[in-house]
Coordinates of C-alpha atoms in Angstrom, one line a residue:
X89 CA 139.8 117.9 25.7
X90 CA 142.4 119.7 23.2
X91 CA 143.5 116.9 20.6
X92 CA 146.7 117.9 18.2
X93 CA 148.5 115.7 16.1
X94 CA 151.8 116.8 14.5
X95 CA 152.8 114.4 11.2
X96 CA 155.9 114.4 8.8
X97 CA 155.5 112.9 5.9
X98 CA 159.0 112.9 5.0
X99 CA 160.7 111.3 7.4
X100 CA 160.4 107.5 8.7
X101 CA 158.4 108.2 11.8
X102 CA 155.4 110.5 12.6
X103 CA 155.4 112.2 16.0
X104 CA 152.2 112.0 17.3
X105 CA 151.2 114.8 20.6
X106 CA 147.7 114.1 22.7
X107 CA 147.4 116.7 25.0
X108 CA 143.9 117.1 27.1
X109 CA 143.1 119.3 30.2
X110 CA 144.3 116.6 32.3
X111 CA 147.3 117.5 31.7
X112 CA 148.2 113.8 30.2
X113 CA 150.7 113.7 27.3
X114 CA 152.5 111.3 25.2
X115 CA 155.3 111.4 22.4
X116 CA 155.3 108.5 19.8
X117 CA 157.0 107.3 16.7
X118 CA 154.7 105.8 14.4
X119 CA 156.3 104.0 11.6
X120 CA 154.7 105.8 8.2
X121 CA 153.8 104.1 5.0
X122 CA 155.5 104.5 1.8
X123 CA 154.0 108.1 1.0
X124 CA 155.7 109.9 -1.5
X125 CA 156.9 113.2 -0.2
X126 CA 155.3 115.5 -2.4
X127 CA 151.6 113.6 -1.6
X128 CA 149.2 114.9 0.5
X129 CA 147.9 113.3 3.8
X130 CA 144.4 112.9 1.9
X131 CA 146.1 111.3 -1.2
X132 CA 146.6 108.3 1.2
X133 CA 145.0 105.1 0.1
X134 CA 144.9 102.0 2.0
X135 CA 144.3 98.9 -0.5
X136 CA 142.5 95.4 1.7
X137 CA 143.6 93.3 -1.3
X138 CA 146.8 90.5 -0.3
X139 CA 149.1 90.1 -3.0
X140 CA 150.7 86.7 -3.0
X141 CA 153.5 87.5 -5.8
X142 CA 155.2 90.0 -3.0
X143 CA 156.1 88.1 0.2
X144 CA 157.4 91.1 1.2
X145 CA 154.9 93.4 0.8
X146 CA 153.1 94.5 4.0
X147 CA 149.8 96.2 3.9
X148 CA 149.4 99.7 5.6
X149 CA 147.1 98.3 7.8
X150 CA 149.1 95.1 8.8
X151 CA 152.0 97.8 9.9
X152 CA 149.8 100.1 11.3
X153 CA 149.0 97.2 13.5
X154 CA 152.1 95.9 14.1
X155 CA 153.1 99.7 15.2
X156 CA 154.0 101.4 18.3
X157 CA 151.0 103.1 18.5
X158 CA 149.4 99.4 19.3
X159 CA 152.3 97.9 21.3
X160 CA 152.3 100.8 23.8
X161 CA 149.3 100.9 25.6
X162 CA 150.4 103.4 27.5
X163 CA 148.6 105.9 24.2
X164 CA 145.4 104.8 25.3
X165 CA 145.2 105.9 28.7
X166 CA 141.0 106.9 29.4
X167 CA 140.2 109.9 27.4
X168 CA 136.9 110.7 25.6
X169 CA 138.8 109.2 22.6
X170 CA 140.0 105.9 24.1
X171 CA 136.9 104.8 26.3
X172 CA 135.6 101.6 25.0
X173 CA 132.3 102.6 26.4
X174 CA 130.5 105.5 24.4
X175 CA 128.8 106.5 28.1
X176 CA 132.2 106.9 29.2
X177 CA 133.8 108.7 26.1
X178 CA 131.7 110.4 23.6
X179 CA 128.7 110.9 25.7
X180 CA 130.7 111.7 28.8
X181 CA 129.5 115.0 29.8
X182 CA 125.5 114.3 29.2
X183 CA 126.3 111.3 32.2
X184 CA 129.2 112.4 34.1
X185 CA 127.3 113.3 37.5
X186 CA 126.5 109.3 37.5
X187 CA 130.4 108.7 38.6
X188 CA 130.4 109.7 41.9
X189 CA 128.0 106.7 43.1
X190 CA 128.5 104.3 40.2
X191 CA 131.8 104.5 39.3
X192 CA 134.8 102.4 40.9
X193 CA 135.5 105.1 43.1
X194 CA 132.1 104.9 43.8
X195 CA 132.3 101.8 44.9
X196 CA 134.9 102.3 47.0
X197 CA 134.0 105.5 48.9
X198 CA 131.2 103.7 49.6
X199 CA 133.2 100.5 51.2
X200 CA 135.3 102.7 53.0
X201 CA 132.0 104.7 54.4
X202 CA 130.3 101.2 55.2
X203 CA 133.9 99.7 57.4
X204 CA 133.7 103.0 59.0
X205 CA 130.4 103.1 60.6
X206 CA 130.6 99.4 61.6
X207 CA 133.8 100.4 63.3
X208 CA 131.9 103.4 65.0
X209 CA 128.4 100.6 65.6
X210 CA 131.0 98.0 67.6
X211 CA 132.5 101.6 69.7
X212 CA 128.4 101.6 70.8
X213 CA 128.0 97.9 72.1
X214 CA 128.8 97.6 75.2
X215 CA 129.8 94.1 75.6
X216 CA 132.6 94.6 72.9
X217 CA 134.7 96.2 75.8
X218 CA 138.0 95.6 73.5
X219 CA 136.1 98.9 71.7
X220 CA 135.3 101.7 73.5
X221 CA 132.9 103.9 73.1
X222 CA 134.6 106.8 70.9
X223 CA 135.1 110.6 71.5
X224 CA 133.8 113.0 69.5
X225 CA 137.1 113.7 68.6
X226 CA 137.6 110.4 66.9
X227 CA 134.1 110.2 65.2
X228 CA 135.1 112.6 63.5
X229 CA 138.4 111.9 62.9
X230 CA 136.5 108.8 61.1
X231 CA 133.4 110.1 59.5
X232 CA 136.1 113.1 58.2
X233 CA 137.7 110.1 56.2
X234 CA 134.2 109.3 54.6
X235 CA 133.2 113.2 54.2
X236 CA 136.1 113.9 52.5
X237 CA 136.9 110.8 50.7
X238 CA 138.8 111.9 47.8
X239 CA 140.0 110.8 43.7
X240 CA 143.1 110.5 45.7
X241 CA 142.4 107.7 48.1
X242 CA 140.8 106.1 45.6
X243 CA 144.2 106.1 44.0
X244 CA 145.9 104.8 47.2
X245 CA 143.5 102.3 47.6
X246 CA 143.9 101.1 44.2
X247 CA 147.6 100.4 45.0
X248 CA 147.2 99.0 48.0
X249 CA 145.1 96.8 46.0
X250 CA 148.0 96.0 43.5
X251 CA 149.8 94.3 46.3
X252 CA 147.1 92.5 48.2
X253 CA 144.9 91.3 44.9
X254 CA 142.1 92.0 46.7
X255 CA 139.6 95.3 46.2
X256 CA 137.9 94.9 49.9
X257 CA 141.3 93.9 51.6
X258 CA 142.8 96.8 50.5
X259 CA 140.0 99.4 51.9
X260 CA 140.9 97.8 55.2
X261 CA 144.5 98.5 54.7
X262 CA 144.5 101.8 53.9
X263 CA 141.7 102.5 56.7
X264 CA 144.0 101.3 58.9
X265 CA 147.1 103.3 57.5
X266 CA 144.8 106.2 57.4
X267 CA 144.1 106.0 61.4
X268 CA 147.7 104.9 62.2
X269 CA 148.3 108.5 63.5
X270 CA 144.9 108.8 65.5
X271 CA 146.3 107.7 69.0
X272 CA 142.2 106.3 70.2
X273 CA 141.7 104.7 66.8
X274 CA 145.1 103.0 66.3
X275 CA 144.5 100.9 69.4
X276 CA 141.6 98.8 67.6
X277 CA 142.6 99.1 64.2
X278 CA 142.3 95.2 64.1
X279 CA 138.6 95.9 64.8
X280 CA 138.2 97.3 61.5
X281 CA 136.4 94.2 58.9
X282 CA 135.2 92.5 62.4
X283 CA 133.7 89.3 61.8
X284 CA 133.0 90.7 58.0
X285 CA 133.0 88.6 54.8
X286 CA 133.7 90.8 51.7
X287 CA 129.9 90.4 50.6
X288 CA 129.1 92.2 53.9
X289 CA 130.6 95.1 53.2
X290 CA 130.2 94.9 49.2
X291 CA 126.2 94.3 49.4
X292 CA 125.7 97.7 51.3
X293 CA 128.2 99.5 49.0
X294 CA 126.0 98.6 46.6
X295 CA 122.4 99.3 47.8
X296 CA 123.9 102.7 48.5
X297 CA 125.5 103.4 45.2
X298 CA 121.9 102.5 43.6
X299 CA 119.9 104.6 46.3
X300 CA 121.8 107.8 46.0
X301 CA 122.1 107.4 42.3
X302 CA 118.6 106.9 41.9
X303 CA 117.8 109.7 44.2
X304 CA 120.2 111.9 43.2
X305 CA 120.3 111.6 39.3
X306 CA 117.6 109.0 38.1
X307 CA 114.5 109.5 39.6
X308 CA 114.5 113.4 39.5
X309 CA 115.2 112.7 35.9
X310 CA 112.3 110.8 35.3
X311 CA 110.3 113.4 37.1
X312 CA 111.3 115.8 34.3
X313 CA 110.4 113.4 32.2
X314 CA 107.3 113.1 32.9
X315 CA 107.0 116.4 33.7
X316 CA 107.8 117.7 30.1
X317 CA 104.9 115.3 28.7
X318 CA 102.8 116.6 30.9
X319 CA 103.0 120.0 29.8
X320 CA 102.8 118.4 26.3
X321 CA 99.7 117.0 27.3
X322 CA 98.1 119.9 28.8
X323 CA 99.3 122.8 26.2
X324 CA 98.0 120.1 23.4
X325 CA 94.7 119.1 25.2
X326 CA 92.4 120.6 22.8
X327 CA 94.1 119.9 19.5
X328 CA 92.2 117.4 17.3
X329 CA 94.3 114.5 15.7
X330 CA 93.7 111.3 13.7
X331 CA 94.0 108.3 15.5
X332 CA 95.7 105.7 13.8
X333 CA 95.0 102.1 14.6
X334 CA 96.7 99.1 12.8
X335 CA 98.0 102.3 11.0
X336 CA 95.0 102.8 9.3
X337 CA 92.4 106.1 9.7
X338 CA 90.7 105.4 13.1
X339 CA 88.7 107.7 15.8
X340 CA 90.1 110.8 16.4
X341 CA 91.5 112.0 20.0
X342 CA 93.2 115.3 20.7
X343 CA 97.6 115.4 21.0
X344 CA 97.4 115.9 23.9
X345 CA 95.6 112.9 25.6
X346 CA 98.0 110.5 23.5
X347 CA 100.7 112.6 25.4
X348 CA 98.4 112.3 28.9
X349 CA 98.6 108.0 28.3
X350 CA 102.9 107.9 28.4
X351 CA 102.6 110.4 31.2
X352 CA 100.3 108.5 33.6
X353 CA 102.1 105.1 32.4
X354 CA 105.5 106.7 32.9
X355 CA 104.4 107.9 36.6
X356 CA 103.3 104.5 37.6
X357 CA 106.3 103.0 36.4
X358 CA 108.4 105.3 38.8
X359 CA 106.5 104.9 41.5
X360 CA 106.8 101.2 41.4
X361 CA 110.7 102.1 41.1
X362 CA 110.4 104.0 44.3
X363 CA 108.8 101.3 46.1
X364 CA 111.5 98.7 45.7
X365 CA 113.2 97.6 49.1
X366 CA 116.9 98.2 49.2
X367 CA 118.1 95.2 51.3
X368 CA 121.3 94.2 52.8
X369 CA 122.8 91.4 54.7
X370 CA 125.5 91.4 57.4
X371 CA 126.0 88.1 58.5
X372 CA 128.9 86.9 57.9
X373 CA 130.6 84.3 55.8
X374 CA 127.6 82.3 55.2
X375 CA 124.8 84.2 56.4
X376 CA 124.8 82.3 60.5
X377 CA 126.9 85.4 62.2
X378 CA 129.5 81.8 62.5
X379 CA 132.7 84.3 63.7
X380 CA 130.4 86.9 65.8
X381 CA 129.4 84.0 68.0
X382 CA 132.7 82.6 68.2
X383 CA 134.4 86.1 69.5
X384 CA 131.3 87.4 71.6
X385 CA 128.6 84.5 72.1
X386 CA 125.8 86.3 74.1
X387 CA 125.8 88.9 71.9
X388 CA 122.1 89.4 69.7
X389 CA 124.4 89.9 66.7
X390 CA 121.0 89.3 64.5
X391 CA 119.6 92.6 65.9
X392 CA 122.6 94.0 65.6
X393 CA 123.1 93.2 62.2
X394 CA 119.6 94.6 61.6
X395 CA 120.0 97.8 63.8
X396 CA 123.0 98.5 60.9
X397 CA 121.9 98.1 57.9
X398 CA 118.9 100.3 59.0
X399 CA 121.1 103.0 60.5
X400 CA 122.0 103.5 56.6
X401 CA 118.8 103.6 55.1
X402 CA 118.3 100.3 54.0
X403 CA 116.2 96.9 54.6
X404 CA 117.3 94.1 56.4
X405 CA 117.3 90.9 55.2
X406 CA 118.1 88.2 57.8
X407 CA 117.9 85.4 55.3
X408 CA 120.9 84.7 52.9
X409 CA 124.0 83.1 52.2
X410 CA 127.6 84.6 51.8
X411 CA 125.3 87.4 49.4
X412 CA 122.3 89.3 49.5
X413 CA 120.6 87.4 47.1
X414 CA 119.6 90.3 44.6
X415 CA 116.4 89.5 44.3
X416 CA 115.5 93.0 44.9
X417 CA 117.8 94.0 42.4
X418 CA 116.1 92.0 39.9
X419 CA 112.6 94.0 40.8
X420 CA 114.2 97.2 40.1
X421 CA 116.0 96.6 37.2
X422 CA 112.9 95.2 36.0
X423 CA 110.8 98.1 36.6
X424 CA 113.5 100.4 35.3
X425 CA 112.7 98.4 31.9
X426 CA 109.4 99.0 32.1
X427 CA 109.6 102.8 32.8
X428 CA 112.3 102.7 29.6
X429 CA 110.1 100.7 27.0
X430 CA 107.5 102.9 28.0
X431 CA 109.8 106.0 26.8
X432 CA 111.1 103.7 23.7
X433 CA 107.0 103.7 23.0
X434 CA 107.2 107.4 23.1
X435 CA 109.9 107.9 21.2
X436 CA 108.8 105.8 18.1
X437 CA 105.3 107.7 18.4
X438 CA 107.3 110.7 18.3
X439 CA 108.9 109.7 15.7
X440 CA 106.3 108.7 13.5
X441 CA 104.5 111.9 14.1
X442 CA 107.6 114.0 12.8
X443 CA 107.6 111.8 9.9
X444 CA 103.6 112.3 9.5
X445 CA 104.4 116.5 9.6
X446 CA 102.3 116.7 13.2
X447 CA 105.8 118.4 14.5
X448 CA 107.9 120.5 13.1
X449 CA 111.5 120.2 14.8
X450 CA 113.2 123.8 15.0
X451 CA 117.2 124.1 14.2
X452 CA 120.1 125.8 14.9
X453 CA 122.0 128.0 12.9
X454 CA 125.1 125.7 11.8
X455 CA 123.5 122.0 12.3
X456 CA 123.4 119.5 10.2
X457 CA 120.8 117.0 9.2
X458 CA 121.9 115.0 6.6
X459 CA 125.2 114.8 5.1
X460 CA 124.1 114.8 1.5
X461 CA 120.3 115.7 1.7
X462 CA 120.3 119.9 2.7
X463 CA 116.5 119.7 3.5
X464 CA 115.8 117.3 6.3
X465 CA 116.1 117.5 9.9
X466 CA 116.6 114.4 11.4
X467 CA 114.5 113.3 15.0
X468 CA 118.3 112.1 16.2
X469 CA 116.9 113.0 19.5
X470 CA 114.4 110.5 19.7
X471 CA 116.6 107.6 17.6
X472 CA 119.3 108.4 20.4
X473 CA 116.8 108.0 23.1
X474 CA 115.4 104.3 21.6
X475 CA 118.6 102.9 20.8
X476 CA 120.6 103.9 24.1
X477 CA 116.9 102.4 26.1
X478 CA 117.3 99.3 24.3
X479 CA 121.4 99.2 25.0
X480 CA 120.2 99.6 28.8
X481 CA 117.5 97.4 28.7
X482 CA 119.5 94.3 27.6
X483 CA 122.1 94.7 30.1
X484 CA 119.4 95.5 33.1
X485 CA 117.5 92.3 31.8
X486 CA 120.9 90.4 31.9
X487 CA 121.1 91.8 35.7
X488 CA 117.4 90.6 36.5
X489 CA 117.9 86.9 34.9
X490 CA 121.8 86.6 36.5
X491 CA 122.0 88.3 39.8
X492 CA 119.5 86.3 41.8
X493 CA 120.9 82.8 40.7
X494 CA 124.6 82.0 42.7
X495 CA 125.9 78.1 43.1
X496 CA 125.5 77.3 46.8
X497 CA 126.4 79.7 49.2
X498 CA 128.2 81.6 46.6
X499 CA 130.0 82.2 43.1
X500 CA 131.9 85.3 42.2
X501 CA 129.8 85.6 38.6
X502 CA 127.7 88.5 40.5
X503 CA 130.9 90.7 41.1
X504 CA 132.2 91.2 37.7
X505 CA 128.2 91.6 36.5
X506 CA 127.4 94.4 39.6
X507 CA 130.3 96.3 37.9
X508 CA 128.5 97.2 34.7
X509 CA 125.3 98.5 36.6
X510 CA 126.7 101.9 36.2
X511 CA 127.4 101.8 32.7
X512 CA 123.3 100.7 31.9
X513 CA 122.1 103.8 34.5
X514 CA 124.2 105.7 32.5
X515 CA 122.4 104.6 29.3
X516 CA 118.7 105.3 30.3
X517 CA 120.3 108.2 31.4
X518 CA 121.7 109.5 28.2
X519 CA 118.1 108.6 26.9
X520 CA 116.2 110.3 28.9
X521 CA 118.5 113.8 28.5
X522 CA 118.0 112.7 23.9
X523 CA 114.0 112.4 25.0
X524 CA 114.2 115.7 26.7
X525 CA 115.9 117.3 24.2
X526 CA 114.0 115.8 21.5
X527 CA 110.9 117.0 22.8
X528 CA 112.7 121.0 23.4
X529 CA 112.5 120.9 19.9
X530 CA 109.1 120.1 18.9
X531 CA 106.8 122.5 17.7
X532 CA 102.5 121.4 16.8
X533 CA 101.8 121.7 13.2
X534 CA 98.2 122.4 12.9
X535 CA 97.6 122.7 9.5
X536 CA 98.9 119.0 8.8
X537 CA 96.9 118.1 12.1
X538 CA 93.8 119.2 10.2
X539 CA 94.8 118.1 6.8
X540 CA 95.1 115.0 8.1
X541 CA 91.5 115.2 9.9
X542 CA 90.0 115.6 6.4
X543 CA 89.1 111.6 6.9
X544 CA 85.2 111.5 6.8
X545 CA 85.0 108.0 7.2
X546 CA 85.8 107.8 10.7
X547 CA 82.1 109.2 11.1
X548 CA 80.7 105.8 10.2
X549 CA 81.6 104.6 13.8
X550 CA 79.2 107.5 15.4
X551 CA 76.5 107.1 12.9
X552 CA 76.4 103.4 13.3
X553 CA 76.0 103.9 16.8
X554 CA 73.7 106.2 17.2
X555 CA 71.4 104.0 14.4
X556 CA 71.7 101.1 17.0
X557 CA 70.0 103.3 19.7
X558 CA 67.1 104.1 17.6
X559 CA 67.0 100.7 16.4
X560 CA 67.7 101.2 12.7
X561 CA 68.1 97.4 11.2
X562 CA 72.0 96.4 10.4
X563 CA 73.5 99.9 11.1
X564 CA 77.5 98.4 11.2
X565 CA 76.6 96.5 7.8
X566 CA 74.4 99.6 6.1
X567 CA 78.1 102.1 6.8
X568 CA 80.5 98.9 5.9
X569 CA 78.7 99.1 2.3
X570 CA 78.5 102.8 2.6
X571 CA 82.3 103.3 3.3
X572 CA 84.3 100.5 2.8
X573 CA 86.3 100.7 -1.0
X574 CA 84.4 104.3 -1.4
X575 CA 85.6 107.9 -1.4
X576 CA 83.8 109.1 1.9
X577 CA 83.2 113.2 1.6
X578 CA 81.9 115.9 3.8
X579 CA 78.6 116.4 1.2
X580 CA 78.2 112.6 1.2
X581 CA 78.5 111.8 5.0
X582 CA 75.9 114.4 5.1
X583 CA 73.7 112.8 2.1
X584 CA 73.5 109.7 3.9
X585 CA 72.5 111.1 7.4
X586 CA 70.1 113.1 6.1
X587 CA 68.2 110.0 4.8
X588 CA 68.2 108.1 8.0
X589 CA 65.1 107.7 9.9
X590 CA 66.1 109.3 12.9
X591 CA 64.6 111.8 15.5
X592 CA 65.3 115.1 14.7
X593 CA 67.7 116.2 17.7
X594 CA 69.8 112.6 16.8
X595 CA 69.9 113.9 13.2
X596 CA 71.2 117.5 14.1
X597 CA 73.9 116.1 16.4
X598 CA 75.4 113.9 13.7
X599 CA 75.0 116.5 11.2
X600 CA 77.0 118.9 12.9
X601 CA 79.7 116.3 14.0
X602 CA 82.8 116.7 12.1
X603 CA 86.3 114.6 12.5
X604 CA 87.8 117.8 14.4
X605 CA 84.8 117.1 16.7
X606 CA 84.6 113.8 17.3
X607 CA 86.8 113.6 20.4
X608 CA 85.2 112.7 23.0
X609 CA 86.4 113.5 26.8
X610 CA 90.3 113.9 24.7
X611 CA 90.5 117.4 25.9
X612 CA 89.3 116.5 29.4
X613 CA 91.7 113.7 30.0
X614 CA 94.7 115.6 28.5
X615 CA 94.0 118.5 31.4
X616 CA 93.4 116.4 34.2
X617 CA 96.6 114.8 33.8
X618 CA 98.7 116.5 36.6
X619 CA 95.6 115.4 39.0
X620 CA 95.7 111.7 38.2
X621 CA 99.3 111.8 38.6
X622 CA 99.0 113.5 41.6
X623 CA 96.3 111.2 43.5
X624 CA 97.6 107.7 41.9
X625 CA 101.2 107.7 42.2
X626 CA 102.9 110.9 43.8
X627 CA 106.9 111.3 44.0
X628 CA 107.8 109.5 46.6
X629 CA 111.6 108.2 46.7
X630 CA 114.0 105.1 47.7

């Protein structure tokens, strides 16, 4: 987007220009304040405090508000600028390929594909004889429609929609409209919306925005995801690092099995996500197929209801009211939290490794860190990542709690919540890009690795240990004294083992152990991550 604005100072209005590559444009006049004409546009002060010895005095502010600029709406047409929604304006481009499944157009190409192939399933049942079976001239004549659905009938939808006040209405309309000049299809236009509720049509358009987004966009970017810490994980196996637990010096492990743990937990996660049934209903106004029976009684319209919704790639359910109850909804948006806080996990480990000096984060000729503080280079990456999980985590838990509970057969507070869906996708997605970035940037810093190492106390848990095998009275008690408010070294660790009464090859192992050694299988785990991953959870999708 090009932004220019044009002011004069010295006049009584300010013409303001927004141009973009839209091709959108508007002129306005935008009363100014009382600048002298010699000032600057940075000499301009605005003062908060109300005088009450001027009624007549109006703050800059006040005006501003009381301006043109916030009387015409018409200024703030969607731009990057004017979204309210950060996913939809600043962040735009990292979550643009989201739109075409969760957007409102979304929404309705998806409608318009779903009355469509319920026109083209009643063409195939052979006791609807007012239908008949369609050429293959008019399939595709009708599944054209869907192919090429387009920003364009989105637009004539929406103003059909102006007139009728009603979003599924209006896909009927102009399906009908659109097959006017089809001479087969125009003679059972009236066919198309048979014996459909709204919900009918709205619960499928639904289960197929989520499956192709998730498909599409979401689960292969978890894959990378986890991909990425896998390779963290293996390329890191064998690099010793201080454990930290309750924040204090603990056993040490190697970076790259701490990186193994979010990449196995982060794999089950999405194969949970995968394993969520996509349902949907088609049953009429209250889930009994009321007005199927009443047009064409000794029809199975149960089976044929199921036979449907299949044919698109989803589950039936055969038991619900006006809705599919969204209970399945609620087990994937709950597992979608759970794959996120894991990531939030990561991110704040990441985080507090940068801020320990375990990474170093490389730059870019020209960035910034901090605007007053030359020297640091900020994990943005990762803050980005947490605070966009926990933006999408509150709405998806608001999804899990709301969408399965509707008064009766059915309220309309699902509708307005479905609508946000997208906009919470498009905030784990946003995170996941930061976390991926983020972790571009990393690079292991050894040296601070085995600075930190330099913890000899972390030996009294081996030592203790290996006392209790050989029976050694009060080994935890005899290392408490030994370590606990003392300054543990290298020459006294060894001091103290060389006193024990221990056999000789027990004695040598401990002597040699150091807190770059003491690892364990670390290494091992970190490179057998791919395998694990592999066997337990594989890639499978919705």
């Amino acid at each position: 987007m090009e932004f220019r604005t044009s002011v004069n100072l010295s006049s009584n209005t300010q013409p303001c220009f927004f141009t973009s590559s839209n091709t959108w444009r508007r002129n306005l006049s935008i009363p100014s304040f009382p600048i002298s004409k010699t000032s600057s546009f940075h000499d301009v002060s605005f003062s908060c405090k109300a005088s009450s010895n001027n009624n007549n005095t109006i703050s800059p502010v006040k005006e501003m508000r009381n301006s043109a600029v916030f009387e015409d709406s018409r200024v703030f047409e969607l731009s990057n600028l004017t979204a309210l929604s950060p996913v939809d304006g600043r962040y735009w481009n990292k979550v643009k390929e989201l739109a075409p499944y969760m957007s409102e157009f979304g929404l309705i190409r998806y409608r318009v594909l779903v009355e469509i192939k319920w026109l083209i399933k009643l063409s195939e049942i052979a006791e609807v004889e007012e239908v008949p079976s369609f050429s293959n001239d008019a399939r595709d004549f009708l599944e054209g429609i869907a192919d090429g659905f387009s920003v364009d009938d989105a637009l004539e939808v929406k103003n059909i929609e102006r007139r009728t006040n009603h979003d599924v209405k209006a896909v009927e309309y102009f399906l009908k409209a659109k097959c006017q000049s089809h001479p087969e299809i125009a003679k059972v236009l009236e066919f198309f919306h048979f014996a459909c509720t709204s919900e009918d049509i709205n619960n499928l358009a639904h289960a197929l925005m989520l499956k192709d987004a998730l498909n599409t966009i979401m689960l292969p970017t978890m894959d990378e995801v986890i991909e990425v810490i896998c390779n963290m994980a293996k390329q890191n196996a064998h690099i010793p690092m201080l454990s930290r637990t309750h924040g204090q010096p603990a056993s040490p492990t190697t970076l790259g099995k701490e990186m193994a743990i979010f990449a196995a937990r982060l794999s089950r996660q999405r194969k949970l996500i995968s394993q969520v049934n996509l349902l949907g209903k088609f049953a009429g106004a209250v889930g009994n197929y009321n007005a199927h029976l009443a047009a064409y009684p000794s029809i199975e319209w149960p089976q044929i209801a199921k036979d449907f919704v299949e044919s698109l790639g989803l589950d039936f359910n055969p038991y619900v009211t006006q809705i599919e109850p969204h209970d399945y909804m609620a087990e994937l948006f709950h597992a979608i939290i759970r794959f996120n806080n894991i990531l939030l996990d990561f991110d704040r480990d990441i985080w507090g490794y940068i801020s320990l000096g375990f990474f170093k984060q490389t730059t870019k000729a020209g960035e910034i860190g901090s605007s007053t503080m030359p020297h640091k280079v900020n994990p943005i990456d990762f803050e980005n990542s947490e605070g966009n999980l926990g933006e999408a985590n509150a709405s998806l838990a608001h999804f899990s709690t709301k969408l399965p509970i509707s008064r009766w057969q059915r309220d309309l507070t699902d509708s307005t919540v479905l609508r946000n869906i997208g906009t919470s996708l498009g905030h784990s997605l946003l995170a996941y890009k930061s976390s991926l970035q983020g972790i571009g940037k990393l690079q292991v810093n050894e040296t601070r690795l085995n600075e930190d190492l330099e913890c000899w106390e972390v030996l009294a848990e081996p030592i203790q240990t290996v006392m209790r095998r050989y029976d050694i009275p009060e080994p935890y008690e005899k290392l408490k004294e030994f370590t606990r408010g003392r300054a543990v070294t290298k020459e006294s660790i060894r001091d103290f083992v060389e006193g024990l009464e221990l056999p000789g090859e027990a004695k040598a192992y401990l002597l040699k152990l150091s807190p770059h050694t003491y690892v364990g299988i670390a290494a091992e785990l970190a490179r057998a991550i791919d395998s694990f991953i592999s066997s337990e959870n594989g890639t499978s999708i919705l």
